[in-house]
Amino acid sequence: MYFRAAVLEKKNTIKIKKLKKPTNLQKGQILVKILFSSICHTQLQEIEMKRGKNNFLPHCLGHEGVGIIEKTYKDCKKFKVGENVCLSWVKSGPSISKGNIYQDVKGNKINSGPVHTLNEFAVIDETRIYKLSQNKNLKNKVLLGCAMPTIFNIFLENKIKKNMNICVLGGGGLGLSFILISKSLGCKKITLLDKNQKKLLYLKKKFNINIFSSMEKIKRESYDIVVECTGNIKIFEMSLNLVKKFGGKMIVVGNYDKNLLSKLDPWHIIEGKTLKGAWNSEINFKNKFSKLENLFKKLKTDFYFSSKIYKLIEINKAIADFKKGKVIRPLIKMR
Ligand SMILES: [Zn+2]
């Protein structure tokens, strides 16, 4: 039996291919019937070859999705056939299996990593699969595969208090996830920077936040927390100017082109500002996922997706619309 998958053949070239459904699963491998998937900016960088050398072409794509367990490896204790699950690049431990190699109709080899979600069926390492306790509103739970765990981890690793002055740079999926979670935890003083004026006005009304469309207009050295989600190296360079001296933190969440370097003024660090990432220890989301899912139940997330749900065969259209900013996250239905 064959199923469809989005395959990256070379830079900016994605083709829908028919791949043979695997029958033998190695230890650690789980066959998942994927229902919904999404795309983020890190995946765009992968498609545009901005993440360094890619030795695995052609390969499957996607690292955030939801699906149903179709088959498990022999003696698997963690998952059962028929369970609803979330698929994520975020690990719950070291990988157990090697990436699966699929075959297309002509017998060509197609590579895959431990997680890939733009497939009708996918062989996924069990450390990238999280059981969903609540099966309502499955499609929105694609967000639990990428943006949400990254942002949630910031809250787990940093003491963010309700009265803190927070500045979020970039109102895409990551920035919005930060605003949603901080609002649900009672934070009041939130400022957002984004270049899209229409989006800013919508978000100002929706979340009762301060908005800015240019870095120069934001007050310097007045924020306890600055969360950099733009992936823009120029913004990264200027962000430490906004952080409060002696105790303020800048947390970098956006991903930059691997070839770019940045200049920073060391006086920011001398004056007691902290610069850190979203993940400050070995990425391991074991025991954290259910806490995130409980929090997620309370968040209203429909506005991330437009009313349009893309089909897998419309993957290139979904990517084009995402690049143009028509959707915060494109939602892709596998069948
Ligand atoms: Zn992602």
Short mmCIF file of C-alpha atoms and ligand atoms in Angstrom, two decimals:
data_model
loop_
_atom_site.label_atom_id
_atom_site.label_comp_id
_atom_site.label_asym_id
_atom_site.label_seq_id
_atom_site.Cartn_x
_atom_site.Cartn_y
_atom_site.Cartn_z
CA MET A 1 0.00 0.00 0.00
CA TYR A 2 1.16 3.53 -0.80
CA PHE A 3 0.44 6.85 0.91
CA ARG A 4 1.18 10.49 0.07
CA ALA A 5 3.95 12.58 1.58
CA ALA A 6 5.47 16.03 1.01
CA VAL A 7 9.12 15.46 0.08
CA LEU A 8 11.86 18.12 -0.04
CA GLU A 9 13.87 17.30 -3.17
CA LYS A 10 16.14 20.33 -3.25
CA LYS A 11 16.14 23.99 -2.14
CA ASN A 12 12.57 25.38 -2.31
CA THR A 13 11.28 22.29 -4.16
CA ILE A 14 8.63 20.20 -2.46
CA LYS A 15 6.85 17.42 -4.35
CA ILE A 16 3.98 15.22 -3.26
CA LYS A 17 5.19 11.63 -3.63
CA LYS A 18 3.63 8.23 -3.10
CA LEU A 19 5.62 6.21 -0.58
CA LYS A 20 5.34 2.57 0.40
CA LYS A 21 3.72 2.00 3.78
CA PRO A 22 6.31 0.28 6.01
CA THR A 23 5.38 -3.07 7.53
CA ASN A 24 8.39 -3.89 9.72
CA LEU A 25 9.00 -1.50 12.59
CA GLN A 26 12.32 -1.44 14.47
CA LYS A 27 12.52 -0.96 18.23
CA GLY A 28 11.34 2.56 19.09
CA GLN A 29 9.45 3.08 15.80
CA ILE A 30 5.72 3.83 15.79
CA LEU A 31 3.58 4.07 12.67
CA VAL A 32 1.22 7.04 13.00
CA LYS A 33 -1.71 7.97 10.79
CA ILE A 34 -1.31 11.75 10.66
CA LEU A 35 -4.48 13.86 10.80
CA PHE A 36 -3.24 17.47 10.89
CA SER A 37 0.10 19.20 10.60
CA SER A 38 1.45 22.75 10.51
CA ILE A 39 4.50 24.71 9.38
CA CYS A 40 6.69 27.19 11.27
CA HIS A 41 9.56 29.50 10.34
CA THR A 42 12.19 26.94 11.30
CA GLN A 43 10.70 24.62 8.69
CA LEU A 44 10.78 27.45 6.14
CA GLN A 45 14.50 27.83 6.87
CA GLU A 46 14.93 24.09 6.28
CA ILE A 47 13.10 24.35 2.93
CA GLU A 48 15.15 27.43 1.97
CA MET A 49 18.42 25.67 3.03
CA LYS A 50 19.24 28.29 5.64
CA ARG A 51 20.03 25.79 8.38
CA GLY A 52 23.47 24.70 7.20
CA LYS A 53 24.42 21.77 4.99
CA ASN A 54 21.64 19.25 4.32
CA ASN A 55 23.01 15.74 3.75
CA PHE A 56 19.68 13.96 3.76
CA LEU A 57 17.91 15.05 0.54
CA PRO A 58 15.41 13.94 -0.59
CA HIS A 59 13.62 13.79 2.74
CA CYS A 60 10.24 14.04 4.45
CA LEU A 61 9.18 17.24 6.20
CA GLY A 62 7.29 18.61 9.18
CA HIS A 63 7.84 18.48 12.94
CA GLU A 64 4.49 19.37 14.49
CA GLY A 65 1.28 17.39 14.09
CA VAL A 66 -1.48 15.26 15.55
CA GLY A 67 -2.46 11.73 14.62
CA ILE A 68 -3.60 8.26 15.64
CA ILE A 69 -1.33 5.32 16.48
CA GLU A 70 -1.66 2.87 13.59
CA LYS A 71 0.93 0.27 14.64
CA THR A 72 3.64 -0.05 17.29
CA TYR A 73 6.93 -1.97 17.38
CA LYS A 74 6.83 -5.37 19.09
CA ASP A 75 6.68 -5.10 22.91
CA CYS A 76 6.02 -1.33 22.92
CA LYS A 77 4.59 -0.42 26.31
CA LYS A 78 4.22 3.32 25.93
CA PHE A 79 1.56 3.52 23.17
CA LYS A 80 -1.44 1.50 21.99
CA VAL A 81 -3.07 1.28 18.57
CA GLY A 82 -5.90 3.84 18.24
CA GLU A 83 -4.57 6.40 20.72
CA ASN A 84 -4.61 10.07 19.74
CA VAL A 85 -1.18 11.64 19.92
CA CYS A 86 0.75 14.84 19.34
CA LEU A 87 3.98 14.70 17.32
CA SER A 88 6.80 17.08 18.08
CA TRP A 89 10.47 17.76 17.46
CA VAL A 90 10.73 18.25 21.22
CA LYS A 91 12.14 15.05 22.74
CA SER A 92 11.03 13.12 25.80
CA GLY A 93 14.45 11.38 25.91
CA PRO A 94 17.26 10.24 23.58
CA SER A 95 16.12 8.79 20.22
CA ILE A 96 15.66 5.02 20.27
CA SER A 97 15.46 4.26 16.54
CA LYS A 98 17.16 5.50 13.38
CA GLY A 99 15.25 7.61 10.86
CA ASN A 100 13.15 5.50 8.51
CA ILE A 101 14.04 5.21 4.82
CA TYR A 102 10.92 5.04 2.65
CA GLN A 103 10.63 3.89 -0.96
CA ASP A 104 8.66 5.75 -3.61
CA VAL A 105 6.75 4.01 -6.43
CA LYS A 106 9.90 3.82 -8.55
CA GLY A 107 11.95 2.30 -5.72
CA ASN A 108 13.90 5.52 -4.96
CA LYS A 109 14.93 6.06 -1.36
CA ILE A 110 13.39 8.92 0.63
CA ASN A 111 14.96 9.76 3.99
CA SER A 112 13.23 10.85 7.16
CA GLY A 113 14.22 11.99 10.63
CA PRO A 114 12.84 10.86 14.01
CA VAL A 115 9.75 13.03 13.43
CA HIS A 116 8.05 14.10 10.18
CA THR A 117 4.42 15.12 9.92
CA LEU A 118 3.63 16.12 6.33
CA ASN A 119 2.84 12.49 5.49
CA GLU A 120 -0.44 10.56 5.51
CA PHE A 121 1.43 7.90 7.49
CA ALA A 122 4.80 8.31 9.20
CA VAL A 123 7.26 6.14 11.12
CA ILE A 124 8.12 8.21 14.18
CA ASP A 125 10.52 7.62 17.05
CA GLU A 126 8.53 7.13 20.26
CA THR A 127 10.50 9.91 21.99
CA ARG A 128 8.80 12.45 19.68
CA ILE A 129 5.26 11.26 20.45
CA TYR A 130 3.04 12.54 23.30
CA LYS A 131 -0.24 10.96 24.31
CA LEU A 132 -3.18 13.39 24.31
CA SER A 133 -5.38 13.05 27.35
CA GLN A 134 -8.16 15.16 25.87
CA ASN A 135 -9.31 14.39 22.38
CA LYS A 136 -11.37 17.53 21.81
CA ASN A 137 -10.33 20.06 19.20
CA LEU A 138 -7.49 17.89 17.89
CA LYS A 139 -6.57 20.18 15.00
CA ASN A 140 -5.51 23.08 17.26
CA LYS A 141 -3.21 20.68 19.12
CA VAL A 142 -0.70 20.83 16.26
CA LEU A 143 0.46 23.91 18.23
CA LEU A 144 1.52 21.59 21.05
CA GLY A 145 4.17 20.18 18.72
CA CYS A 146 6.37 23.26 18.31
CA ALA A 147 5.48 26.85 19.32
CA MET A 148 3.73 26.01 22.58
CA PRO A 149 6.33 23.68 24.20
CA THR A 150 9.14 26.13 23.39
CA ILE A 151 7.28 29.02 24.97
CA PHE A 152 5.95 26.96 27.89
CA ASN A 153 9.52 25.93 28.70
CA ILE A 154 10.45 29.61 29.11
CA PHE A 155 7.83 29.85 31.85
CA LEU A 156 9.12 26.64 33.48
CA GLU A 157 12.73 27.84 33.51
CA ASN A 158 12.25 31.51 34.43
CA LYS A 159 10.35 33.10 37.27
CA ILE A 160 8.03 35.37 35.33
CA LYS A 161 5.89 37.39 37.73
CA LYS A 162 2.53 39.02 37.05
CA ASN A 163 3.75 42.57 37.63
CA MET A 164 6.79 42.28 35.33
CA ASN A 165 7.20 44.55 32.33
CA ILE A 166 7.37 42.22 29.32
CA CYS A 167 8.30 43.06 25.75
CA VAL A 168 7.60 40.54 22.97
CA LEU A 169 9.39 41.12 19.65
CA GLY A 170 7.51 39.51 16.75
CA GLY A 171 3.82 38.62 16.68
CA GLY A 172 4.06 35.28 14.84
CA GLY A 173 3.24 31.87 16.31
CA LEU A 174 5.94 32.07 19.00
CA GLY A 175 5.27 35.65 20.11
CA LEU A 176 1.53 35.04 20.24
CA SER A 177 2.00 31.85 22.24
CA PHE A 178 4.04 33.87 24.72
CA ILE A 179 1.30 36.52 24.98
CA LEU A 180 -1.45 33.90 25.36
CA ILE A 181 0.34 32.02 28.14
CA SER A 182 1.47 35.14 29.99
CA LYS A 183 -2.08 36.57 29.83
CA SER A 184 -3.54 33.31 31.14
CA LEU A 185 -1.06 33.49 34.07
CA GLY A 186 -2.20 37.04 34.87
CA CYS A 187 0.66 39.15 33.43
CA LYS A 188 -0.64 42.64 32.66
CA LYS A 189 2.19 44.78 31.34
CA ILE A 190 2.86 43.40 27.87
CA THR A 191 4.26 45.25 24.86
CA LEU A 192 4.40 43.76 21.36
CA LEU A 193 6.53 44.82 18.42
CA ASP A 194 5.53 43.75 14.91
CA LYS A 195 5.84 45.41 11.52
CA ASN A 196 2.29 44.54 10.46
CA GLN A 197 0.13 47.48 11.59
CA LYS A 198 -3.20 45.75 10.88
CA LYS A 199 -2.21 42.74 12.94
CA LEU A 200 -0.98 44.98 15.77
CA LEU A 201 -4.29 46.82 16.02
CA TYR A 202 -6.19 43.51 16.06
CA LEU A 203 -3.95 42.11 18.81
CA LYS A 204 -4.06 45.32 20.87
CA LYS A 205 -7.83 45.05 21.02
CA LYS A 206 -7.86 41.30 21.58
CA PHE A 207 -5.28 41.18 24.38
CA ASN A 208 -5.21 44.73 25.77
CA ILE A 209 -1.48 45.16 25.16
CA ASN A 210 0.82 48.01 24.12
CA ILE A 211 1.94 47.90 20.51
CA PHE A 212 4.88 49.26 18.52
CA SER A 213 5.77 48.95 14.87
CA SER A 214 9.35 50.17 15.17
CA MET A 215 12.18 49.29 17.51
CA GLU A 216 13.30 52.90 17.85
CA LYS A 217 10.02 53.93 19.51
CA ILE A 218 10.16 51.40 22.35
CA LYS A 219 11.42 52.70 25.70
CA ARG A 220 15.01 51.63 26.39
CA GLU A 221 16.11 49.67 29.44
CA SER A 222 12.64 49.36 30.92
CA TYR A 223 11.73 45.69 30.49
CA ASP A 224 12.25 42.86 32.98
CA ILE A 225 11.80 40.33 30.18
CA VAL A 226 12.38 40.80 26.44
CA VAL A 227 11.40 37.82 24.29
CA GLU A 228 12.97 37.95 20.82
CA CYS A 229 10.85 35.92 18.40
CA THR A 230 11.47 37.69 15.08
CA GLY A 231 14.42 35.67 13.78
CA ASN A 232 15.70 39.01 12.44
CA ILE A 233 19.38 39.48 13.28
CA LYS A 234 19.07 43.31 13.22
CA ILE A 235 16.30 43.16 15.83
CA PHE A 236 18.37 40.66 17.85
CA GLU A 237 21.25 43.13 17.86
CA MET A 238 19.08 45.97 19.20
CA SER A 239 17.06 43.92 21.70
CA LEU A 240 19.46 44.17 24.66
CA ASN A 241 18.92 47.95 24.60
CA LEU A 242 15.38 47.36 25.85
CA VAL A 243 16.35 45.16 28.81
CA LYS A 244 16.42 46.64 32.32
CA LYS A 245 19.91 46.94 33.84
CA PHE A 246 20.77 44.69 36.81
CA GLY A 247 18.33 41.81 36.61
CA GLY A 248 16.57 42.13 33.23
CA LYS A 249 16.58 39.13 30.89
CA MET A 250 16.52 38.76 27.14
CA ILE A 251 15.26 35.37 25.95
CA VAL A 252 15.98 34.41 22.34
CA VAL A 253 13.37 32.20 20.72
CA GLY A 254 13.54 33.12 17.02
CA ASN A 255 15.89 31.18 14.75
CA TYR A 256 18.37 33.03 12.51
CA ASP A 257 20.00 32.11 9.25
CA LYS A 258 22.96 29.88 10.21
CA ASN A 259 25.39 32.04 8.21
CA LEU A 260 24.70 35.26 10.12
CA LEU A 261 26.81 36.65 12.94
CA SER A 262 26.03 39.53 15.26
CA LYS A 263 27.86 42.27 17.16
CA LEU A 264 26.88 42.88 20.78
CA ASP A 265 28.01 45.58 23.21
CA PRO A 266 29.58 43.72 26.19
CA TRP A 267 28.48 46.54 28.51
CA HIS A 268 24.97 45.10 28.44
CA ILE A 269 26.30 42.02 30.23
CA ILE A 270 28.59 44.05 32.52
CA GLU A 271 25.51 46.03 33.58
CA GLY A 272 23.75 42.90 34.75
CA LYS A 273 21.54 41.94 31.83
CA THR A 274 21.09 38.24 31.07
CA LEU A 275 20.97 36.81 27.56
CA LYS A 276 19.65 33.27 27.19
CA GLY A 277 17.68 30.84 25.03
CA ALA A 278 14.30 29.14 25.52
CA TRP A 279 15.91 25.78 26.31
CA ASN A 280 18.70 25.96 28.86
CA SER A 281 19.18 22.28 29.60
CA GLU A 282 19.11 19.14 27.44
CA ILE A 283 15.72 19.24 25.71
CA ASN A 284 13.56 16.73 27.52
CA PHE A 285 9.83 17.30 27.75
CA LYS A 286 9.05 14.13 29.74
CA ASN A 287 6.42 14.84 32.44
CA LYS A 288 5.97 18.38 31.13
CA PHE A 289 3.62 17.69 28.21
CA SER A 290 0.53 16.91 30.31
CA LYS A 291 1.01 20.18 32.26
CA LEU A 292 1.17 22.06 28.97
CA GLU A 293 -1.90 20.26 27.63
CA ASN A 294 -3.86 21.23 30.76
CA LEU A 295 -2.88 24.87 30.33
CA PHE A 296 -3.61 24.73 26.58
CA LYS A 297 -7.24 23.68 27.26
CA LYS A 298 -7.87 27.15 28.67
CA LEU A 299 -6.34 29.03 25.72
CA LYS A 300 -8.33 30.21 22.72
CA THR A 301 -6.19 29.37 19.70
CA ASP A 302 -8.53 29.30 16.68
CA PHE A 303 -7.18 32.66 15.50
CA TYR A 304 -3.76 31.14 14.66
CA PHE A 305 -5.26 29.47 11.60
CA SER A 306 -7.29 31.18 8.90
CA SER A 307 -10.70 29.69 8.14
CA LYS A 308 -9.02 27.82 5.30
CA ILE A 309 -7.72 24.33 5.99
CA TYR A 310 -5.14 23.30 3.38
CA LYS A 311 -4.98 19.82 1.90
CA LEU A 312 -1.61 18.04 1.75
CA ILE A 313 -1.54 18.52 -2.05
CA GLU A 314 -1.81 22.30 -1.42
CA ILE A 315 1.40 22.33 0.62
CA ASN A 316 3.15 24.83 -1.65
CA LYS A 317 0.15 27.19 -1.48
CA ALA A 318 0.09 26.84 2.33
CA ILE A 319 3.78 27.79 2.46
CA ALA A 320 3.28 30.76 0.09
CA ASP A 321 0.35 32.08 2.18
CA PHE A 322 2.37 31.63 5.39
CA LYS A 323 5.31 33.56 3.90
CA LYS A 324 2.98 36.38 2.86
CA GLY A 325 1.59 36.58 6.41
CA LYS A 326 -1.95 35.55 5.40
CA VAL A 327 -2.03 33.01 8.26
CA ILE A 328 -0.20 32.88 11.59
CA ARG A 329 0.13 29.12 11.15
CA PRO A 330 -1.18 27.16 8.14
CA LEU A 331 -3.25 24.14 9.14
CA ILE A 332 -2.79 21.17 6.82
CA LYS A 333 -5.22 18.25 6.73
CA MET A 334 -3.72 15.00 5.52
CA ARG A 335 -6.78 13.54 3.76
ZN ZN B 1 8.13 24.24 14.23
#
